[in-house]
Each structure stands twice: as C-alpha cells, then as structure tokens.
Amino acid sequence: MERLAKKDVLRADQFTRDEIELIMRRAEGYEASLSRGERLNVMEGKVLATLFFEPSTRTRLSFETAMLRLGGSVITVAEPKSSSAAKGESLHDTIKTVEGYADVIVLRHPKVGAAEEAAAATEKPVINAGDGAGEHPTQSLLDVYTIRKERGKIDGLKIALAGDLKNGRTVHSLARLLKNYAVSLLFVSPDPLRMPRGIVDELKDRGIEVAETDDLRTAIAAVDVLYMTRIQRERFEDEAEYERLKGSYVLTRGMLAERGGGLTVMHPLPRVNEIAADLDGYPGAAYFRQAANGVPVRMALLSLVTETG
Ligand code: NCD
C-alpha cells in the first residue's frame, strides 16, 4: 500500500498496472463513502497547495474538493498574475517557498517539463496537473476510472482518441496509461495534429494495436469508447492555422443514429464546439460523469502520496 508514499505524480507512464489498480480501488472506496455522506478526516491537519499558472476549472476545483472531502485544507494560486511569478520569481524559488507551507503541491504550468523541475526542487510530493502540451497524468487516471465504470472493464476495448492529438496533454497521458491494458487504439485527427510519433512507437513496442485516421465517422462505427478533445488554440503559433482546423470535428447526436446506443463518449472538457449540446442526453455521453469522477480519483491520489509509508 505504501508504494506511492511520498512519490511525485509527473507522467502517466510512471505507473505500473498494479499501481493504477491500487488507485482505482481506493477511489472506488472513496466514491462509496461520499455517496453514503460520510465525513472523512484522513487528511486532517494537512495542507494542499494548488499552483495554477494556466486556466483551469475542473482540475483545480476537483483537487481542492478532494482535499476538503478528506478533511484537509487548501491554499491556492489560481491567478498567475497574483503571485510573485509575475514579478519574475523562478519556479524553483516559488516551490521552495510553498514547500514550507504545504504537505503536497499540485502544479499546472504552461511549460513542458515544469512539474519535473518543481519536483526536483522539493522533497514534498508534486503532482503534475498539466505541463503545457506535455502530460496530464491525473486526468488520465480519472479517464481510466471512468472507462472502467462506464464499460465494466478496460481490457478488450476499442478506444478512439480524437481531435488535437499533437498538442493535447490529456490524450498523451491517456495513451501512455492505456499501454498497461490489452486495448486497441484508433487515433483520429487532421494530419497536422497527429499523435506524436514517439508515443505511437511506445505503444507499438508494447504490442498495442494502433491505427490512425482523419475520419471521425470511421471511429464512431468501430469503437466502444470515443474520447473527443478540443483543438488546443493556446498552443498554436499561427492563428490562421487554428482557424483552419478548429471545426475539424463536431460530433452531433445525428451522427450516432446508425450506431444506436452502446458508444461511450468522453471529453476532458472544456468543449468548444466539438460535441454538440444535443448529445448531452445520449445515454453514453459520459463527460460530466467523467468530470465528477475527478474527485474520488484525486482523493485517492492525495491520500496515497501523503502516506508516511
Ligand atoms: C484539459 C487540460 O487542461 O489539458 N482540461 C482538463 O484538465 N480537464 C483539456 C483541455 O484544456 O482541452
């Protein structure tokens, strides 16, 4: 049980299948106790610092909810302009300061590798809540938790990841986490936004079946789970390129007519226009349930990494 004690959470591929299952089981336990209305106090006396140097709704609020539900306390920088980073303070110095205040640090930062840099500056556990176009490992854990809950299993599923696979950190982490399972993956993107070759190669080396297409309709017909993502506007150097690609995929309820039920539709949110509002009533539309699953999964992570071992 102490395998994650004092560990940082930086990348999805740091986890073994056993560790993922440990997190899932603990999250299930917390979900059950939340639904019974129990008050928990396992983090009483502990402080979580959430440092968000990029916008967030779900990730920051669900981490903070998780800490509060565990009986702990939260300090936060939610608006980068309000912290000394805006005065030119280095990430190293910010982290050295915050380690004096908190027992665990959750960081979102625009720079790829920022979480590693932060982790190197402190002995306290650092959790990567998104480093630029790099990774978002805790999102991928709640994604796997959601797939298990919605489908009853992971092994044997056909899963499509669609949208901005080049810049989307959630899909980078999810693809890497799914390496631990016997899944077959379909990557759906416009050509300029394909999944980085390094990740495709890592998957193939692990014997995962991977196919790529630019056609969303192929995916709808073929998979059990369709994971949509937003075109990541803030990562584009050329606004005209974003304008050209932003409408690449718009999933509507009508497109699922032939398919009938049986498709699970996920999205890390926020959606811009890639899932029409008319899909929200579709039984397999899991994205708001997915967002809610962030709380028990992050409760599990916070309690595991702060165990004294
Ligand atoms: C994602 C992110 O920040 O990477 N959001 C989230 O954490 N749920 C997805 C996105 O911004 O497109």
Short mmCIF file of C-alpha atoms and ligand atoms in Angstrom, two decimals:
data_model
loop_
_atom_site.label_atom_id
_atom_site.label_comp_id
_atom_site.label_asym_id
_atom_site.label_seq_id
_atom_site.Cartn_x
_atom_site.Cartn_y
_atom_site.Cartn_z
CA MET A 1 0.00 0.00 0.00
CA GLU A 2 2.89 2.35 0.66
CA ARG A 3 4.16 2.13 -2.91
CA LEU A 4 3.04 5.63 -3.79
CA ALA A 5 4.00 7.17 -0.45
CA LYS A 6 5.97 10.41 -0.91
CA LYS A 7 6.01 9.87 -4.68
CA ASP A 8 5.57 12.61 -7.25
CA VAL A 9 2.94 12.18 -9.96
CA LEU A 10 4.61 13.54 -13.09
CA ARG A 11 3.90 11.28 -16.08
CA ALA A 12 1.34 8.61 -16.92
CA ASP A 13 4.00 6.05 -17.78
CA GLN A 14 5.43 6.11 -14.26
CA PHE A 15 2.55 3.86 -13.16
CA THR A 16 2.53 0.08 -13.23
CA ARG A 17 -0.76 -1.70 -13.75
CA ASP A 18 -0.76 -2.68 -10.06
CA GLU A 19 -0.39 0.94 -9.02
CA ILE A 20 -3.20 2.01 -11.34
CA GLU A 21 -5.43 -0.70 -9.88
CA LEU A 22 -4.49 0.40 -6.34
CA ILE A 23 -5.55 3.98 -7.16
CA MET A 24 -8.78 2.74 -8.80
CA ARG A 25 -9.72 0.59 -5.79
CA ARG A 26 -9.04 3.37 -3.34
CA ALA A 27 -11.04 5.81 -5.49
CA GLU A 28 -13.96 3.35 -5.56
CA GLY A 29 -13.84 3.21 -1.77
CA TYR A 30 -13.92 6.98 -1.52
CA GLU A 31 -16.72 7.24 -4.06
CA ALA A 32 -18.79 4.82 -1.99
CA SER A 33 -18.17 6.70 1.23
CA LEU A 34 -19.00 10.03 -0.44
CA SER A 35 -22.28 8.61 -1.68
CA ARG A 36 -23.09 7.42 1.87
CA GLY A 37 -22.48 11.01 3.01
CA GLU A 38 -19.61 10.02 5.33
CA ARG A 39 -17.25 12.64 6.69
CA LEU A 40 -13.61 11.68 6.30
CA ASN A 41 -10.65 13.02 8.22
CA VAL A 42 -7.63 11.18 6.80
CA MET A 43 -6.01 14.46 5.69
CA GLU A 44 -6.85 16.40 8.83
CA GLY A 45 -4.01 18.77 9.68
CA LYS A 46 -2.53 18.53 6.18
CA VAL A 47 -2.37 21.33 3.63
CA LEU A 48 -2.59 21.08 -0.16
CA ALA A 49 -1.16 23.91 -2.29
CA THR A 50 -2.65 24.27 -5.78
CA LEU A 51 -0.47 26.43 -8.03
CA PHE A 52 -2.20 27.09 -11.35
CA PHE A 53 -0.25 29.17 -13.87
CA GLU A 54 -2.71 28.27 -16.65
CA PRO A 55 -6.53 28.41 -16.63
CA SER A 56 -8.48 25.57 -15.04
CA THR A 57 -11.95 24.82 -13.75
CA ARG A 58 -12.22 21.08 -13.18
CA THR A 59 -8.69 20.13 -12.29
CA ARG A 60 -8.15 22.77 -9.63
CA LEU A 61 -11.63 22.61 -8.15
CA SER A 62 -11.71 18.82 -8.05
CA PHE A 63 -8.29 18.65 -6.36
CA GLU A 64 -9.46 21.21 -3.82
CA THR A 65 -12.78 19.42 -3.30
CA ALA A 66 -10.88 16.15 -2.88
CA MET A 67 -8.66 17.66 -0.16
CA LEU A 68 -11.60 19.24 1.65
CA ARG A 69 -13.60 15.97 1.47
CA LEU A 70 -10.63 14.23 3.12
CA GLY A 71 -10.70 16.72 5.98
CA GLY A 72 -7.59 18.64 4.83
CA SER A 73 -7.06 22.30 3.98
CA VAL A 74 -6.17 24.13 0.77
CA ILE A 75 -4.08 27.15 -0.19
CA THR A 76 -4.12 28.28 -3.79
CA VAL A 77 -2.69 30.45 -6.53
CA ALA A 78 -5.39 30.39 -9.16
CA GLU A 79 -4.49 33.59 -10.91
CA PRO A 80 -0.85 33.69 -12.04
CA LYS A 81 -0.82 37.50 -12.08
CA SER A 82 -1.47 37.46 -8.34
CA SER A 83 1.70 35.50 -7.42
CA SER A 84 5.34 36.56 -7.40
CA ALA A 85 5.89 34.60 -10.63
CA ALA A 86 4.53 37.79 -12.20
CA LYS A 87 7.49 39.65 -10.63
CA GLY A 88 9.94 37.27 -12.29
CA GLU A 89 10.36 34.71 -9.50
CA SER A 90 11.69 31.37 -10.76
CA LEU A 91 9.57 28.23 -10.47
CA HIS A 92 12.32 26.78 -8.26
CA ASP A 93 12.02 29.61 -5.75
CA THR A 94 8.22 29.53 -5.76
CA ILE A 95 8.30 25.81 -4.99
CA LYS A 96 10.99 26.19 -2.28
CA THR A 97 8.70 28.74 -0.64
CA VAL A 98 5.49 26.73 -0.95
CA GLU A 99 7.13 23.59 0.45
CA GLY A 100 7.38 25.49 3.70
CA TYR A 101 3.61 25.89 3.76
CA ALA A 102 2.13 22.70 2.32
CA ASP A 103 2.37 18.90 2.53
CA VAL A 104 1.59 18.28 -1.15
CA ILE A 105 1.79 20.56 -4.20
CA VAL A 106 -0.36 20.41 -7.33
CA LEU A 107 1.08 22.40 -10.24
CA ARG A 108 -0.27 23.46 -13.62
CA HIS A 109 2.20 25.34 -15.79
CA PRO A 110 2.48 26.30 -19.48
CA LYS A 111 5.98 24.84 -19.85
CA VAL A 112 6.55 21.18 -20.78
CA GLY A 113 8.68 19.63 -18.02
CA ALA A 114 7.70 22.22 -15.38
CA ALA A 115 6.41 19.56 -12.99
CA GLU A 116 9.72 17.66 -13.16
CA GLU A 117 11.53 20.92 -12.47
CA ALA A 118 9.28 21.58 -9.48
CA ALA A 119 9.72 18.04 -8.17
CA ALA A 120 13.49 18.43 -8.31
CA ALA A 121 13.22 21.50 -6.06
CA THR A 122 11.39 19.81 -3.17
CA GLU A 123 11.08 16.59 -1.17
CA LYS A 124 7.31 17.17 -0.86
CA PRO A 125 5.15 15.28 -3.37
CA VAL A 126 4.50 17.27 -6.54
CA ILE A 127 1.52 16.38 -8.73
CA ASN A 128 1.52 17.46 -12.38
CA ALA A 129 -1.86 18.98 -13.21
CA GLY A 130 -0.81 19.74 -16.79
CA ASP A 131 2.54 20.94 -18.15
CA GLY A 132 1.92 22.79 -21.41
CA ALA A 133 1.39 20.36 -24.27
CA GLY A 134 3.19 17.67 -22.27
CA GLU A 135 1.22 15.48 -19.87
CA HIS A 136 -1.79 15.46 -17.57
CA PRO A 137 -1.42 12.19 -15.66
CA THR A 138 -4.19 12.68 -13.09
CA GLN A 139 -6.69 13.35 -15.87
CA SER A 140 -5.71 10.04 -17.48
CA LEU A 141 -6.26 8.22 -14.17
CA LEU A 142 -9.77 9.63 -13.90
CA ASP A 143 -10.30 8.77 -17.57
CA VAL A 144 -9.36 5.13 -16.97
CA TYR A 145 -11.54 5.12 -13.84
CA THR A 146 -14.42 6.45 -15.96
CA ILE A 147 -13.94 3.87 -18.72
CA ARG A 148 -13.95 1.07 -16.11
CA LYS A 149 -17.08 2.43 -14.52
CA GLU A 150 -18.94 3.03 -17.77
CA ARG A 151 -17.86 -0.21 -19.54
CA GLY A 152 -17.08 -2.54 -16.61
CA LYS A 153 -13.56 -3.26 -17.90
CA ILE A 154 -10.62 -1.89 -19.90
CA ASP A 155 -9.04 -4.99 -21.46
CA GLY A 156 -10.51 -5.88 -24.82
CA LEU A 157 -11.95 -2.43 -25.57
CA LYS A 158 -11.55 -0.45 -28.76
CA ILE A 159 -10.88 3.17 -27.85
CA ALA A 160 -10.64 6.18 -30.18
CA LEU A 161 -8.86 9.39 -29.19
CA ALA A 162 -9.99 12.23 -31.43
CA GLY A 163 -9.10 15.88 -32.03
CA ASP A 164 -5.84 17.68 -31.30
CA LEU A 165 -3.62 14.70 -30.56
CA LYS A 166 -0.46 16.71 -31.18
CA ASN A 167 -0.99 19.37 -28.53
CA GLY A 168 -3.49 17.71 -26.19
CA ARG A 169 -1.79 16.66 -22.96
CA THR A 170 -4.78 14.60 -21.82
CA VAL A 171 -4.51 12.28 -24.82
CA HIS A 172 -0.74 11.96 -24.42
CA SER A 173 -1.19 10.76 -20.86
CA LEU A 174 -4.22 8.60 -21.61
CA ALA A 175 -2.47 6.78 -24.47
CA ARG A 176 0.51 6.13 -22.19
CA LEU A 177 -1.65 4.90 -19.30
CA LEU A 178 -3.55 2.56 -21.60
CA LYS A 179 -0.26 0.84 -22.52
CA ASN A 180 -0.92 -1.20 -19.38
CA TYR A 181 -4.09 -2.75 -20.86
CA ALA A 182 -4.97 -5.01 -23.79
CA VAL A 183 -6.76 -2.30 -25.76
CA SER A 184 -6.83 -1.40 -29.41
CA LEU A 185 -6.44 2.30 -30.12
CA LEU A 186 -7.65 4.43 -33.01
CA PHE A 187 -6.21 7.93 -33.31
CA VAL A 188 -8.48 10.37 -35.15
CA SER A 189 -7.02 13.74 -36.13
CA PRO A 190 -6.42 16.09 -39.02
CA ASP A 191 -2.99 15.34 -40.46
CA PRO A 192 -1.18 18.35 -38.85
CA LEU A 193 -2.48 17.34 -35.40
CA ARG A 194 -1.47 13.66 -35.33
CA MET A 195 -0.29 11.91 -32.18
CA PRO A 196 3.46 12.45 -31.68
CA ARG A 197 5.44 9.63 -33.35
CA GLY A 198 7.28 8.89 -30.10
CA ILE A 199 4.03 7.95 -28.35
CA VAL A 200 2.81 5.84 -31.29
CA ASP A 201 6.14 3.97 -31.25
CA GLU A 202 5.96 3.42 -27.47
CA LEU A 203 2.51 1.87 -27.89
CA LYS A 204 3.54 -0.37 -30.76
CA ASP A 205 6.62 -1.50 -28.80
CA ARG A 206 4.25 -2.62 -26.04
CA GLY A 207 2.23 -4.63 -28.55
CA ILE A 208 -0.79 -2.30 -28.52
CA GLU A 209 -2.74 -2.27 -31.78
CA VAL A 210 -2.73 1.32 -33.10
CA ALA A 211 -4.46 2.71 -36.20
CA GLU A 212 -4.79 6.30 -37.41
CA THR A 213 -7.41 8.07 -39.49
CA ASP A 214 -8.71 11.57 -40.16
CA ASP A 215 -12.28 10.31 -40.46
CA LEU A 216 -14.43 10.61 -37.32
CA ARG A 217 -17.25 8.54 -38.86
CA THR A 218 -14.97 5.51 -39.15
CA ALA A 219 -14.30 5.78 -35.43
CA ILE A 220 -17.97 6.10 -34.50
CA ALA A 221 -18.74 2.85 -36.26
CA ALA A 222 -15.75 0.95 -34.92
CA VAL A 223 -15.10 1.69 -31.26
CA ASP A 224 -16.51 1.18 -27.76
CA VAL A 225 -15.22 4.49 -26.38
CA LEU A 226 -14.83 7.77 -28.28
CA TYR A 227 -12.66 10.31 -26.43
CA MET A 228 -13.10 13.74 -28.00
CA THR A 229 -10.75 16.68 -27.38
CA ARG A 230 -10.62 20.39 -28.05
CA ILE A 231 -8.28 21.89 -30.64
CA GLN A 232 -5.71 23.49 -28.31
CA ARG A 233 -5.82 27.07 -29.54
CA GLU A 234 -3.27 28.35 -27.00
CA ARG A 235 -0.60 26.02 -28.42
CA PHE A 236 -0.83 27.36 -32.00
CA GLU A 237 1.80 29.80 -33.21
CA ASP A 238 -0.30 30.64 -36.24
CA GLU A 239 -3.87 31.80 -35.52
CA ALA A 240 -4.85 31.21 -39.17
CA GLU A 241 -3.86 27.55 -38.80
CA TYR A 242 -6.09 27.30 -35.73
CA GLU A 243 -8.98 28.91 -37.63
CA ARG A 244 -8.50 26.38 -40.43
CA LEU A 245 -8.51 23.38 -38.09
CA LYS A 246 -10.89 24.40 -35.32
CA GLY A 247 -14.01 22.98 -36.91
CA SER A 248 -12.38 19.66 -37.89
CA TYR A 249 -14.77 17.54 -35.86
CA VAL A 250 -18.19 18.31 -34.50
CA LEU A 251 -19.93 15.30 -33.00
CA THR A 252 -23.72 15.52 -33.11
CA ARG A 253 -26.43 13.18 -31.90
CA GLY A 254 -27.47 12.60 -35.50
CA MET A 255 -24.06 11.10 -36.29
CA LEU A 256 -24.74 8.37 -33.73
CA ALA A 257 -28.11 7.40 -35.24
CA GLU A 258 -26.81 4.42 -37.20
CA ARG A 259 -24.68 3.32 -34.32
CA GLY A 260 -27.57 3.27 -31.86
CA GLY A 261 -26.60 3.07 -28.17
CA GLY A 262 -23.50 1.37 -26.93
CA LEU A 263 -20.95 4.08 -27.59
CA THR A 264 -19.32 5.78 -24.61
CA VAL A 265 -18.48 9.41 -25.42
CA MET A 266 -15.88 11.11 -23.24
CA HIS A 267 -14.22 14.52 -23.23
CA PRO A 268 -11.84 16.02 -20.63
CA LEU A 269 -13.71 19.34 -21.05
CA PRO A 270 -13.84 22.23 -21.68
CA ARG A 271 -15.58 21.60 -25.00
CA VAL A 272 -15.67 24.42 -27.50
CA ASN A 273 -17.74 23.14 -30.42
CA GLU A 274 -16.56 19.55 -30.89
CA ILE A 275 -19.53 17.99 -29.11
CA ALA A 276 -22.95 19.45 -29.88
CA ALA A 277 -25.18 20.14 -26.88
CA ASP A 278 -27.78 17.77 -28.35
CA LEU A 279 -25.52 14.86 -27.43
CA ASP A 280 -25.77 15.55 -23.70
CA GLY A 281 -28.93 13.47 -23.38
CA TYR A 282 -27.37 10.46 -25.12
CA PRO A 283 -27.05 7.64 -22.55
CA GLY A 284 -23.39 7.05 -23.41
CA ALA A 285 -22.47 10.75 -23.05
CA ALA A 286 -20.18 10.34 -20.05
CA TYR A 287 -18.28 13.63 -19.96
CA PHE A 288 -19.97 15.24 -16.97
CA ARG A 289 -19.85 11.94 -15.03
CA GLN A 290 -16.17 11.83 -16.05
CA ALA A 291 -15.61 15.31 -14.55
CA ALA A 292 -17.30 14.22 -11.31
CA ASN A 293 -15.01 11.17 -11.12
CA GLY A 294 -12.10 13.58 -10.70
CA VAL A 295 -12.99 13.96 -7.04
CA PRO A 296 -12.68 10.34 -5.79
CA VAL A 297 -9.66 9.70 -8.04
CA ARG A 298 -7.86 12.78 -6.73
CA MET A 299 -8.84 11.85 -3.16
CA ALA A 300 -7.13 8.51 -3.75
CA LEU A 301 -4.01 10.16 -5.15
CA LEU A 302 -3.73 12.78 -2.41
CA SER A 303 -4.12 10.20 0.34
CA LEU A 304 -1.66 7.75 -1.27
CA VAL A 305 1.16 10.21 -1.93
CA THR A 306 0.96 11.74 1.55
CA GLU A 307 1.07 8.39 3.39
CA THR A 308 4.07 8.24 5.65
CA GLY A 309 4.99 4.80 4.37
C1 NCD B 1 -7.77 19.70 -20.21
C2 NCD B 1 -6.42 20.34 -19.99
O1 NCD B 1 -6.31 21.32 -19.26
O2 NCD B 1 -5.48 19.80 -20.55
N1 NCD B 1 -8.73 20.07 -19.29
C3 NCD B 1 -8.81 19.40 -18.12
O3 NCD B 1 -7.89 19.37 -17.32
N2 NCD B 1 -9.94 18.73 -17.88
C4 NCD B 1 -8.23 19.70 -21.60
C5 NCD B 1 -8.23 20.96 -22.40
O4 NCD B 1 -7.93 22.04 -21.89
O5 NCD B 1 -8.56 20.86 -23.58
#
